[in-house]
Short mmCIF file of N, CA and C in Angstrom, two decimals:
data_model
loop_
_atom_site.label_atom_id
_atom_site.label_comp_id
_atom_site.label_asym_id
_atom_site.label_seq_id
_atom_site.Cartn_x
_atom_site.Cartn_y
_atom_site.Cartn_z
N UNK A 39 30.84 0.26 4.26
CA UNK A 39 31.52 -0.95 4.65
C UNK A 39 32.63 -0.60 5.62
N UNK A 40 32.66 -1.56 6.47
CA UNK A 40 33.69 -1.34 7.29
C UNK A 40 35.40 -0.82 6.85
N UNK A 41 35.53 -0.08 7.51
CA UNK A 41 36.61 0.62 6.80
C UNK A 41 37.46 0.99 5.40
N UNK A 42 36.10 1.12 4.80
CA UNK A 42 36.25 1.51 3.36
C UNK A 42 37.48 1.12 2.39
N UNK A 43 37.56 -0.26 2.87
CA UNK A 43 38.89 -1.01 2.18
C UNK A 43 38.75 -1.35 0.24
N UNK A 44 39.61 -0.98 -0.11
CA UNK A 44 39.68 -0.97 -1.52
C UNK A 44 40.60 -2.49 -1.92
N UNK A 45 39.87 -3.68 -1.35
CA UNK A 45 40.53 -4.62 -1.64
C UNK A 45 40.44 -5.03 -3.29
N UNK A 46 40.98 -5.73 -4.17
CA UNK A 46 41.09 -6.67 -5.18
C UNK A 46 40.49 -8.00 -5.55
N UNK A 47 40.58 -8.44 -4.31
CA UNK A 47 40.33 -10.18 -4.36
C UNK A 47 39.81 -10.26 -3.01
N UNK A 48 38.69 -11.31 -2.87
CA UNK A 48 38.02 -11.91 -1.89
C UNK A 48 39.35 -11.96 -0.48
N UNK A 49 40.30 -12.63 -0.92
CA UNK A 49 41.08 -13.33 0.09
C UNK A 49 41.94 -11.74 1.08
N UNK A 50 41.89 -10.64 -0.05
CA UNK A 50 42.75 -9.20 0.09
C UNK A 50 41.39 -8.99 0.94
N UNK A 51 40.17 -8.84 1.06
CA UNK A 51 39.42 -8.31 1.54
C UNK A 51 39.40 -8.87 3.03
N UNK A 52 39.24 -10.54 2.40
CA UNK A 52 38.87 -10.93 3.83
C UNK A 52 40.19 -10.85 5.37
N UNK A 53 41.39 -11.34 4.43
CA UNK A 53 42.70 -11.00 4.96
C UNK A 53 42.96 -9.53 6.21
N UNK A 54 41.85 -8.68 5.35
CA UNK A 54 41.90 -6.94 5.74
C UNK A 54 40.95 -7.14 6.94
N UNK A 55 40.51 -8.11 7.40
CA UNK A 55 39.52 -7.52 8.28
C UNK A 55 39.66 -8.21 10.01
N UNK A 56 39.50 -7.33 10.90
CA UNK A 56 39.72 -8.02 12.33
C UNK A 56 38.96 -8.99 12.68
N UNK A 57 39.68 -9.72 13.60
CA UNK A 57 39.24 -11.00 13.97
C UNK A 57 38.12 -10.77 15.45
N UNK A 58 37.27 -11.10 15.18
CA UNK A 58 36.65 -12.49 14.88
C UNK A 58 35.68 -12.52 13.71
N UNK A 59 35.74 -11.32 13.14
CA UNK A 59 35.04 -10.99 12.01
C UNK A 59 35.59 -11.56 10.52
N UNK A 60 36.69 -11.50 10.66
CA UNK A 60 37.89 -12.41 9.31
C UNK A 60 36.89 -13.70 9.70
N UNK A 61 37.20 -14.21 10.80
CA UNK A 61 36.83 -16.11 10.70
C UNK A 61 35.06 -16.02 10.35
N UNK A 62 34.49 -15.01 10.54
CA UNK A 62 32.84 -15.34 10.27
C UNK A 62 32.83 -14.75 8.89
N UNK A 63 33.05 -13.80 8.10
CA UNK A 63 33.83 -13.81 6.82
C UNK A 63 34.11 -14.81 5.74
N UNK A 64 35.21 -15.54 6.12
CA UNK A 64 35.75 -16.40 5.77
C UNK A 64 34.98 -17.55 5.78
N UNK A 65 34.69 -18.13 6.78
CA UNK A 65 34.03 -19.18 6.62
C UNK A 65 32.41 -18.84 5.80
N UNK A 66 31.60 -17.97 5.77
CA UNK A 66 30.49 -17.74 4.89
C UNK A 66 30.94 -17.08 3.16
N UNK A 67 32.26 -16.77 3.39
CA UNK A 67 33.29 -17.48 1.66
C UNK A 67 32.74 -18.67 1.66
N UNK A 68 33.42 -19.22 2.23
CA UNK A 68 33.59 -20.87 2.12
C UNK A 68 32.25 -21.46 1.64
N UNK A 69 31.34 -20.95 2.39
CA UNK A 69 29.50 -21.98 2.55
C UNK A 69 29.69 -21.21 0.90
N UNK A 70 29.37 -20.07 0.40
CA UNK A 70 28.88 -20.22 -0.67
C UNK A 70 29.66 -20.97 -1.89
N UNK A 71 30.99 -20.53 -1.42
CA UNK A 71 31.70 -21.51 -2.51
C UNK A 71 31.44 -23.26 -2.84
N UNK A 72 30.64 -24.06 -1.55
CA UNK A 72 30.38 -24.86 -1.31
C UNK A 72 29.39 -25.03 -1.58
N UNK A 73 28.59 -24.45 -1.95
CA UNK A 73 27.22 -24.44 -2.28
C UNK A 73 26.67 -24.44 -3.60
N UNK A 74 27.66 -23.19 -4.15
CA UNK A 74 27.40 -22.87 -5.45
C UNK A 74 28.68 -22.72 -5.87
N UNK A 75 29.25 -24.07 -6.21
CA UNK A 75 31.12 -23.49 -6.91
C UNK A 75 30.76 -23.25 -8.03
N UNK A 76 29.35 -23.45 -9.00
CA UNK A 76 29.40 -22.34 -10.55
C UNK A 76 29.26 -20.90 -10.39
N UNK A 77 28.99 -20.77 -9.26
CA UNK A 77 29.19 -18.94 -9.21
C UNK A 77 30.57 -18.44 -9.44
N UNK A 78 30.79 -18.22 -10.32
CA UNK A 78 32.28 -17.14 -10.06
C UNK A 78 32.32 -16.01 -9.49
N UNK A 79 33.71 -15.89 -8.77
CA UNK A 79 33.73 -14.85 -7.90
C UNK A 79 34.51 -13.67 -8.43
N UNK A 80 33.99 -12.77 -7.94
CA UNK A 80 34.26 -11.52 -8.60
C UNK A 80 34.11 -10.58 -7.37
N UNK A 81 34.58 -8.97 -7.56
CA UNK A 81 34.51 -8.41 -6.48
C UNK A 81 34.05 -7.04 -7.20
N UNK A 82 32.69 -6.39 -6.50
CA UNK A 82 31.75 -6.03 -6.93
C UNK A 82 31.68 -4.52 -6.05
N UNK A 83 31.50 -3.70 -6.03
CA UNK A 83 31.78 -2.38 -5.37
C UNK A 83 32.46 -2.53 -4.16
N UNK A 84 33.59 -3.17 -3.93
CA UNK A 84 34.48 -3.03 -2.99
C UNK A 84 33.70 -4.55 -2.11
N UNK A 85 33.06 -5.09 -2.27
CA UNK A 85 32.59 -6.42 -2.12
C UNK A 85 32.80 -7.89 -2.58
N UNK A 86 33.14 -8.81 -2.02
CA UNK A 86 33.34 -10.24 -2.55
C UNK A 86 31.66 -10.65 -3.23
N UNK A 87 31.64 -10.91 -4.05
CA UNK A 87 30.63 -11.08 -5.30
C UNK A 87 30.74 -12.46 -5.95
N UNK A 88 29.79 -13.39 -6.26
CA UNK A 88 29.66 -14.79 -6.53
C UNK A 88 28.80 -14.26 -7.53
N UNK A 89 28.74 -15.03 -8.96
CA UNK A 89 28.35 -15.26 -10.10
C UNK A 89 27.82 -13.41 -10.55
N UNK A 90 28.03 -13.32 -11.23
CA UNK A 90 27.77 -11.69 -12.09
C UNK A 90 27.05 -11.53 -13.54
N UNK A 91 26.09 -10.96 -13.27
CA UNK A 91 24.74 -10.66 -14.05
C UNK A 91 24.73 -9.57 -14.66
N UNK A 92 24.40 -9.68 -15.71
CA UNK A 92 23.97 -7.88 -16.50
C UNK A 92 22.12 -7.70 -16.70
N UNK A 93 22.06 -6.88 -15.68
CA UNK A 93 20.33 -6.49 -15.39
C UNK A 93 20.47 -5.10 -16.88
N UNK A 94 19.10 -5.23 -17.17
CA UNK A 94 18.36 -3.84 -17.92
C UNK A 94 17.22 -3.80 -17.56
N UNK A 95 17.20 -2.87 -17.30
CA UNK A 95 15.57 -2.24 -16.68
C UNK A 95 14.51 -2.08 -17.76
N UNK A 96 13.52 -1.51 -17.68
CA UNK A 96 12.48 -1.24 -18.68
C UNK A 96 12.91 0.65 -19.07
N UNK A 97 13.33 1.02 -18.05
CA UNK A 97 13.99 2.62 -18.25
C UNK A 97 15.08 2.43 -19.01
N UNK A 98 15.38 1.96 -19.06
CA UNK A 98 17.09 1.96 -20.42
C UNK A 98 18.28 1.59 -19.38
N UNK A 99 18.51 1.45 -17.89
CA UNK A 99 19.18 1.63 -16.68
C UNK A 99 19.78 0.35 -17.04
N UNK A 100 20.87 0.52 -16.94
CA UNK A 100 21.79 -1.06 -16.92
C UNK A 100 23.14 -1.26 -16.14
N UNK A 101 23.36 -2.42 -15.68
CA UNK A 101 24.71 -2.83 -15.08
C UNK A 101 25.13 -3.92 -14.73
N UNK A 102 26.15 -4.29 -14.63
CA UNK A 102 26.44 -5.45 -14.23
C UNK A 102 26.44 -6.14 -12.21
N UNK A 103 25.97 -7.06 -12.06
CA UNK A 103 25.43 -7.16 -10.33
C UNK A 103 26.15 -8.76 -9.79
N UNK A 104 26.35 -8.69 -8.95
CA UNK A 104 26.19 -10.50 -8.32
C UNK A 104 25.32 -10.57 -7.78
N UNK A 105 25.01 -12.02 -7.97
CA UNK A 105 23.54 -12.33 -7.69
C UNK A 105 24.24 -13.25 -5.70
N UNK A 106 25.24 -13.16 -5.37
CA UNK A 106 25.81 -13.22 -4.09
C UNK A 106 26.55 -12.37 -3.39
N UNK A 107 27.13 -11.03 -2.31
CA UNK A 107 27.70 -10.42 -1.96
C UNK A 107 27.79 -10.78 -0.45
N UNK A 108 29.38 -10.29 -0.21
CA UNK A 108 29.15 -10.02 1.68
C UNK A 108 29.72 -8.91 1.30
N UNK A 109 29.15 -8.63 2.45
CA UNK A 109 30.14 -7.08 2.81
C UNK A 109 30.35 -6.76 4.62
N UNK A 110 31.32 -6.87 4.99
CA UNK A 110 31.45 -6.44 6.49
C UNK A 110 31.52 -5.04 6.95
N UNK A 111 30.28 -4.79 8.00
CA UNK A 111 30.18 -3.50 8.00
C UNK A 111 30.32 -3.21 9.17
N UNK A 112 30.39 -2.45 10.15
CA UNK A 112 30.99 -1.86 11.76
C UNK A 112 30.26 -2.83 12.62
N UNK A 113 28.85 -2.67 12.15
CA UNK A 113 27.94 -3.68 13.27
C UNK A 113 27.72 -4.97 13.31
N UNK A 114 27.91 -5.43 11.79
CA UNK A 114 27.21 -6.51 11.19
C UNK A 114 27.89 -6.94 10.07
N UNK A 115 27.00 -8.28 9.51
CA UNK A 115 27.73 -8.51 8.49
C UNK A 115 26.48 -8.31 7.80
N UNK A 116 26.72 -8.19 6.59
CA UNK A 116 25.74 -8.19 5.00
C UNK A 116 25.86 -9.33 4.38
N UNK A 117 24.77 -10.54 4.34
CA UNK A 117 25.25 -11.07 2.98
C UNK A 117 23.88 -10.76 2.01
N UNK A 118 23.95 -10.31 0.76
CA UNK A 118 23.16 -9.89 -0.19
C UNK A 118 22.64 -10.82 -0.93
N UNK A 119 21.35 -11.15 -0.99
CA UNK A 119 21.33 -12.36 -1.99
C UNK A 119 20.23 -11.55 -3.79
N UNK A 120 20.49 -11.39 -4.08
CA UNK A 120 19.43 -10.53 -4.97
C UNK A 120 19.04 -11.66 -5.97
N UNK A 121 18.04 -12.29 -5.79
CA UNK A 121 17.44 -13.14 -6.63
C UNK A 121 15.75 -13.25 -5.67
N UNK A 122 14.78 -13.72 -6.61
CA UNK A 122 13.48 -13.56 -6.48
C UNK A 122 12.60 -14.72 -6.70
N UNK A 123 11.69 -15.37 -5.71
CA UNK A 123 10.94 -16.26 -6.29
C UNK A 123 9.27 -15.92 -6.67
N UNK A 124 8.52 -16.73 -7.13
CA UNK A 124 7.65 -16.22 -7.56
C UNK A 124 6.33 -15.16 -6.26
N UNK A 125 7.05 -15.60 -4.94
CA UNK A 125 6.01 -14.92 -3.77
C UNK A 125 7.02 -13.50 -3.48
N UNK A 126 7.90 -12.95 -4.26
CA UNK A 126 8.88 -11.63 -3.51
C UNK A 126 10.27 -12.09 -3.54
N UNK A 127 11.30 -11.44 -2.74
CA UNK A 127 12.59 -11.72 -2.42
C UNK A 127 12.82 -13.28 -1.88
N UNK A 128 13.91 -13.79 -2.15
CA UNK A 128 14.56 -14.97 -1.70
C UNK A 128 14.45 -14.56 -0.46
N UNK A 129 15.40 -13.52 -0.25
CA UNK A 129 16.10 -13.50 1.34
C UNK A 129 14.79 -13.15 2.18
N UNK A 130 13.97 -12.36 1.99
CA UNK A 130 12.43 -12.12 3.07
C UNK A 130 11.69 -13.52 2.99
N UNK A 131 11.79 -14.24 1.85
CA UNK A 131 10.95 -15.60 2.29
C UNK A 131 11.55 -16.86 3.46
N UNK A 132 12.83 -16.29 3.42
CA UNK A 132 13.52 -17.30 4.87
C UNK A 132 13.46 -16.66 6.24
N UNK A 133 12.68 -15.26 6.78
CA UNK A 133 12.87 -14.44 7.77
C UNK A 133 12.52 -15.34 8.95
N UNK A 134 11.54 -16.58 8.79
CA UNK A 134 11.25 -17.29 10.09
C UNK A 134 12.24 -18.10 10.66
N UNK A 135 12.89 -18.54 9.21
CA UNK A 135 14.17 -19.45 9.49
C UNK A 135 15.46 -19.03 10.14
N UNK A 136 15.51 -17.61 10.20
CA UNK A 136 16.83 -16.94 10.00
C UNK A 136 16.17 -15.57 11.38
N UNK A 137 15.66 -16.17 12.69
CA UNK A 137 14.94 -15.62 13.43
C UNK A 137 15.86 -14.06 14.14
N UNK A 138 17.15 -14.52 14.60
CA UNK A 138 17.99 -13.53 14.88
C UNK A 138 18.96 -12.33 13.86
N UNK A 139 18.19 -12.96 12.34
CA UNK A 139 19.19 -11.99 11.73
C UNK A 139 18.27 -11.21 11.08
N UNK A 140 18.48 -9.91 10.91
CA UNK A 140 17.78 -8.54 10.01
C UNK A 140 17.09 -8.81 8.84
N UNK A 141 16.15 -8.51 8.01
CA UNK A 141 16.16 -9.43 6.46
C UNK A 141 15.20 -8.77 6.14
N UNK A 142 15.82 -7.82 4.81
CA UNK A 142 15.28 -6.71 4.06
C UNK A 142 15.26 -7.29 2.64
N UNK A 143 14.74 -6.80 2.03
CA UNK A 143 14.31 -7.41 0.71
C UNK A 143 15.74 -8.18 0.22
N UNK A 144 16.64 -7.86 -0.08
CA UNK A 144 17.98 -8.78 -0.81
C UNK A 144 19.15 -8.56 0.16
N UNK A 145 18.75 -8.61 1.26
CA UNK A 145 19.95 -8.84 2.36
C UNK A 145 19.72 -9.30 3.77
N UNK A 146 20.51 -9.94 4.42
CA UNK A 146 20.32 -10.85 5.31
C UNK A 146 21.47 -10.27 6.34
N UNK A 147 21.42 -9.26 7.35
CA UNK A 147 22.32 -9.32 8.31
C UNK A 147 22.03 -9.85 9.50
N UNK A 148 23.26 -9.97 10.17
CA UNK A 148 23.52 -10.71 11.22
C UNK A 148 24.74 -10.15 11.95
N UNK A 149 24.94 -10.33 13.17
CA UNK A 149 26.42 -9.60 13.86
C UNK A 149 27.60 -10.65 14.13
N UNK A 150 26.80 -11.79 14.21
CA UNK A 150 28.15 -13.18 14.11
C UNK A 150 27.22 -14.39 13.31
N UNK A 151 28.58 -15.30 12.68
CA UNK A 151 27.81 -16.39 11.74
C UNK A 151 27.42 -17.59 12.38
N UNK A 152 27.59 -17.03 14.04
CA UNK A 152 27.15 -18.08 14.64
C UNK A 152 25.16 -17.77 15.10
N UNK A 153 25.03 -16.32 14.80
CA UNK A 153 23.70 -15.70 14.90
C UNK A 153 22.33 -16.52 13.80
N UNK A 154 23.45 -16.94 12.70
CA UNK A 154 22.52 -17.89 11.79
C UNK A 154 22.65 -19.15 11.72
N UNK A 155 21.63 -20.21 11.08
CA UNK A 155 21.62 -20.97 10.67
C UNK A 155 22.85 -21.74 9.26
N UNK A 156 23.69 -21.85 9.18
CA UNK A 156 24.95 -22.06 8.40
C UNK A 156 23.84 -22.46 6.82
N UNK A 157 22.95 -23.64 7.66
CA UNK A 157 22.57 -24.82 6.45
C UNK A 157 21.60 -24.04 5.60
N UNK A 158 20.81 -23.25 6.68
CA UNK A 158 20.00 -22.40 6.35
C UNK A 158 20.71 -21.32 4.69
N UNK A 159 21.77 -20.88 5.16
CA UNK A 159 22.06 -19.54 4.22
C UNK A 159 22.87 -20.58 2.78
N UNK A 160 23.47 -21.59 3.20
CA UNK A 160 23.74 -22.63 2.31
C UNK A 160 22.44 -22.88 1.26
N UNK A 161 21.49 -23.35 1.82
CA UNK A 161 20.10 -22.86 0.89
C UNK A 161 19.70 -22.01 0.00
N UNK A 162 19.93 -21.10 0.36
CA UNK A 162 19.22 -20.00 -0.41
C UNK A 162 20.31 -19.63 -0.87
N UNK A 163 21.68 -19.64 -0.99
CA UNK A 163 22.85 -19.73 -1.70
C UNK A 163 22.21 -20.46 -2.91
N UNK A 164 22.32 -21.62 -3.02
CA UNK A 164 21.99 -22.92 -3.92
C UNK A 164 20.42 -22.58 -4.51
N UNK A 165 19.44 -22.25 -3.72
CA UNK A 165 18.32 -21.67 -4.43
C UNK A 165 18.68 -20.85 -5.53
N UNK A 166 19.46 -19.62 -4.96
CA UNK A 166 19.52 -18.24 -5.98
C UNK A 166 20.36 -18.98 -6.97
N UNK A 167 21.59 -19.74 -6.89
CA UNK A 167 21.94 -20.28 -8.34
C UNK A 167 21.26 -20.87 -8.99
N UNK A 168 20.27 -21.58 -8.78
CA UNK A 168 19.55 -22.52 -9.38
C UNK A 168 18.27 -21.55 -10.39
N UNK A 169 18.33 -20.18 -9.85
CA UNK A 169 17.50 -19.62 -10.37
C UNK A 169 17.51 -18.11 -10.43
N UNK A 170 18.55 -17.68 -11.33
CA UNK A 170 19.05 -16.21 -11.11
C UNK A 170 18.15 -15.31 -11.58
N UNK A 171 17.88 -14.04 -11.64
CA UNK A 171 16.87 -13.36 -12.04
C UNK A 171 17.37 -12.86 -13.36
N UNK A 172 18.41 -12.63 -13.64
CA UNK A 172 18.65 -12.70 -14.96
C UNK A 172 19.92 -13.88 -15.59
N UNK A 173 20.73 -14.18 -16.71
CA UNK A 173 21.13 -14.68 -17.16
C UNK A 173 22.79 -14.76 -16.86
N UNK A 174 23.10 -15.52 -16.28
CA UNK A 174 24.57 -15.20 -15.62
C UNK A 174 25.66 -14.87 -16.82
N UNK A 175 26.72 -14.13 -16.41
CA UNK A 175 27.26 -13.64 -17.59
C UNK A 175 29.20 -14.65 -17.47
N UNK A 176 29.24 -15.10 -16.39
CA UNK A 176 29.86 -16.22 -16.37
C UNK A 176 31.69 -15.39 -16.23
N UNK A 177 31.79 -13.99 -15.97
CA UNK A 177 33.22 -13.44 -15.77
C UNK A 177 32.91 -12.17 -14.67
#
């Protein structure tokens, strides 16, 4: 992540970061908070994190995840969506919609938030709450 900032809180993170990257940041805060205000936010390996899950694997492997992340990184931005519908990943089933931005199995980059569709990532925000892959743990 872009300059390996050890923020606290969404606002410490986003606060930390140069502009024009703070305002595309900030405002894709905003869409998910708007989207999904039952996600609680939390901050997740040095990441702003919406609603938080405890996964267990079939190997014994366990941890706690958000099922929403950004993360701003030198080139781009990250937003992570890790939730699944029944054809694969959320985020690879919107790749036609979302024509200019990157989109790997549970992440969606882009280099400005003007590169995406706003209503578009508002979607699949509101999708993945509506249907988390595991059981939200609600702190």
């Amino acid at each position: 992540m872009e300059g390996k900032r050890k923020a606290a809180t969404h606002d410490e993170y986003i606060d930390g970061l140069p502009e024009p990257r703070r305002a595309d940041v900030r405002a894709l805060h905003e869409l998910v908070r708007a989207a999904a205000p039952e996600l609680v936010p939390t901050m997740a390996f040095g990441m702003p994190g919406y609603g938080t899950y405890h996964y267990r694997y079939a190997s014994g492997r366990e941890g706690d995840w958000a099922l929403v992340s950004i993360a701003s990184n030198k080139n781009y931005i990250s937003f992570y969506i890790t939730a699944v519908t029944g054809d694969g990943y959320l985020a690879e089933s919107y790749r036609d919609r979302l024509p200019k931005a990157s989109i790997g199995k549970s992440c969606i980059r882009f280099k400005r938030l003007s590169d995406v569709d706003s209503g578009v990532l508002a979607e699949i925000v509101r999708r993945a709450a509506a249907d988390p892959p595991y059981p939200l743990t609600g702190d």
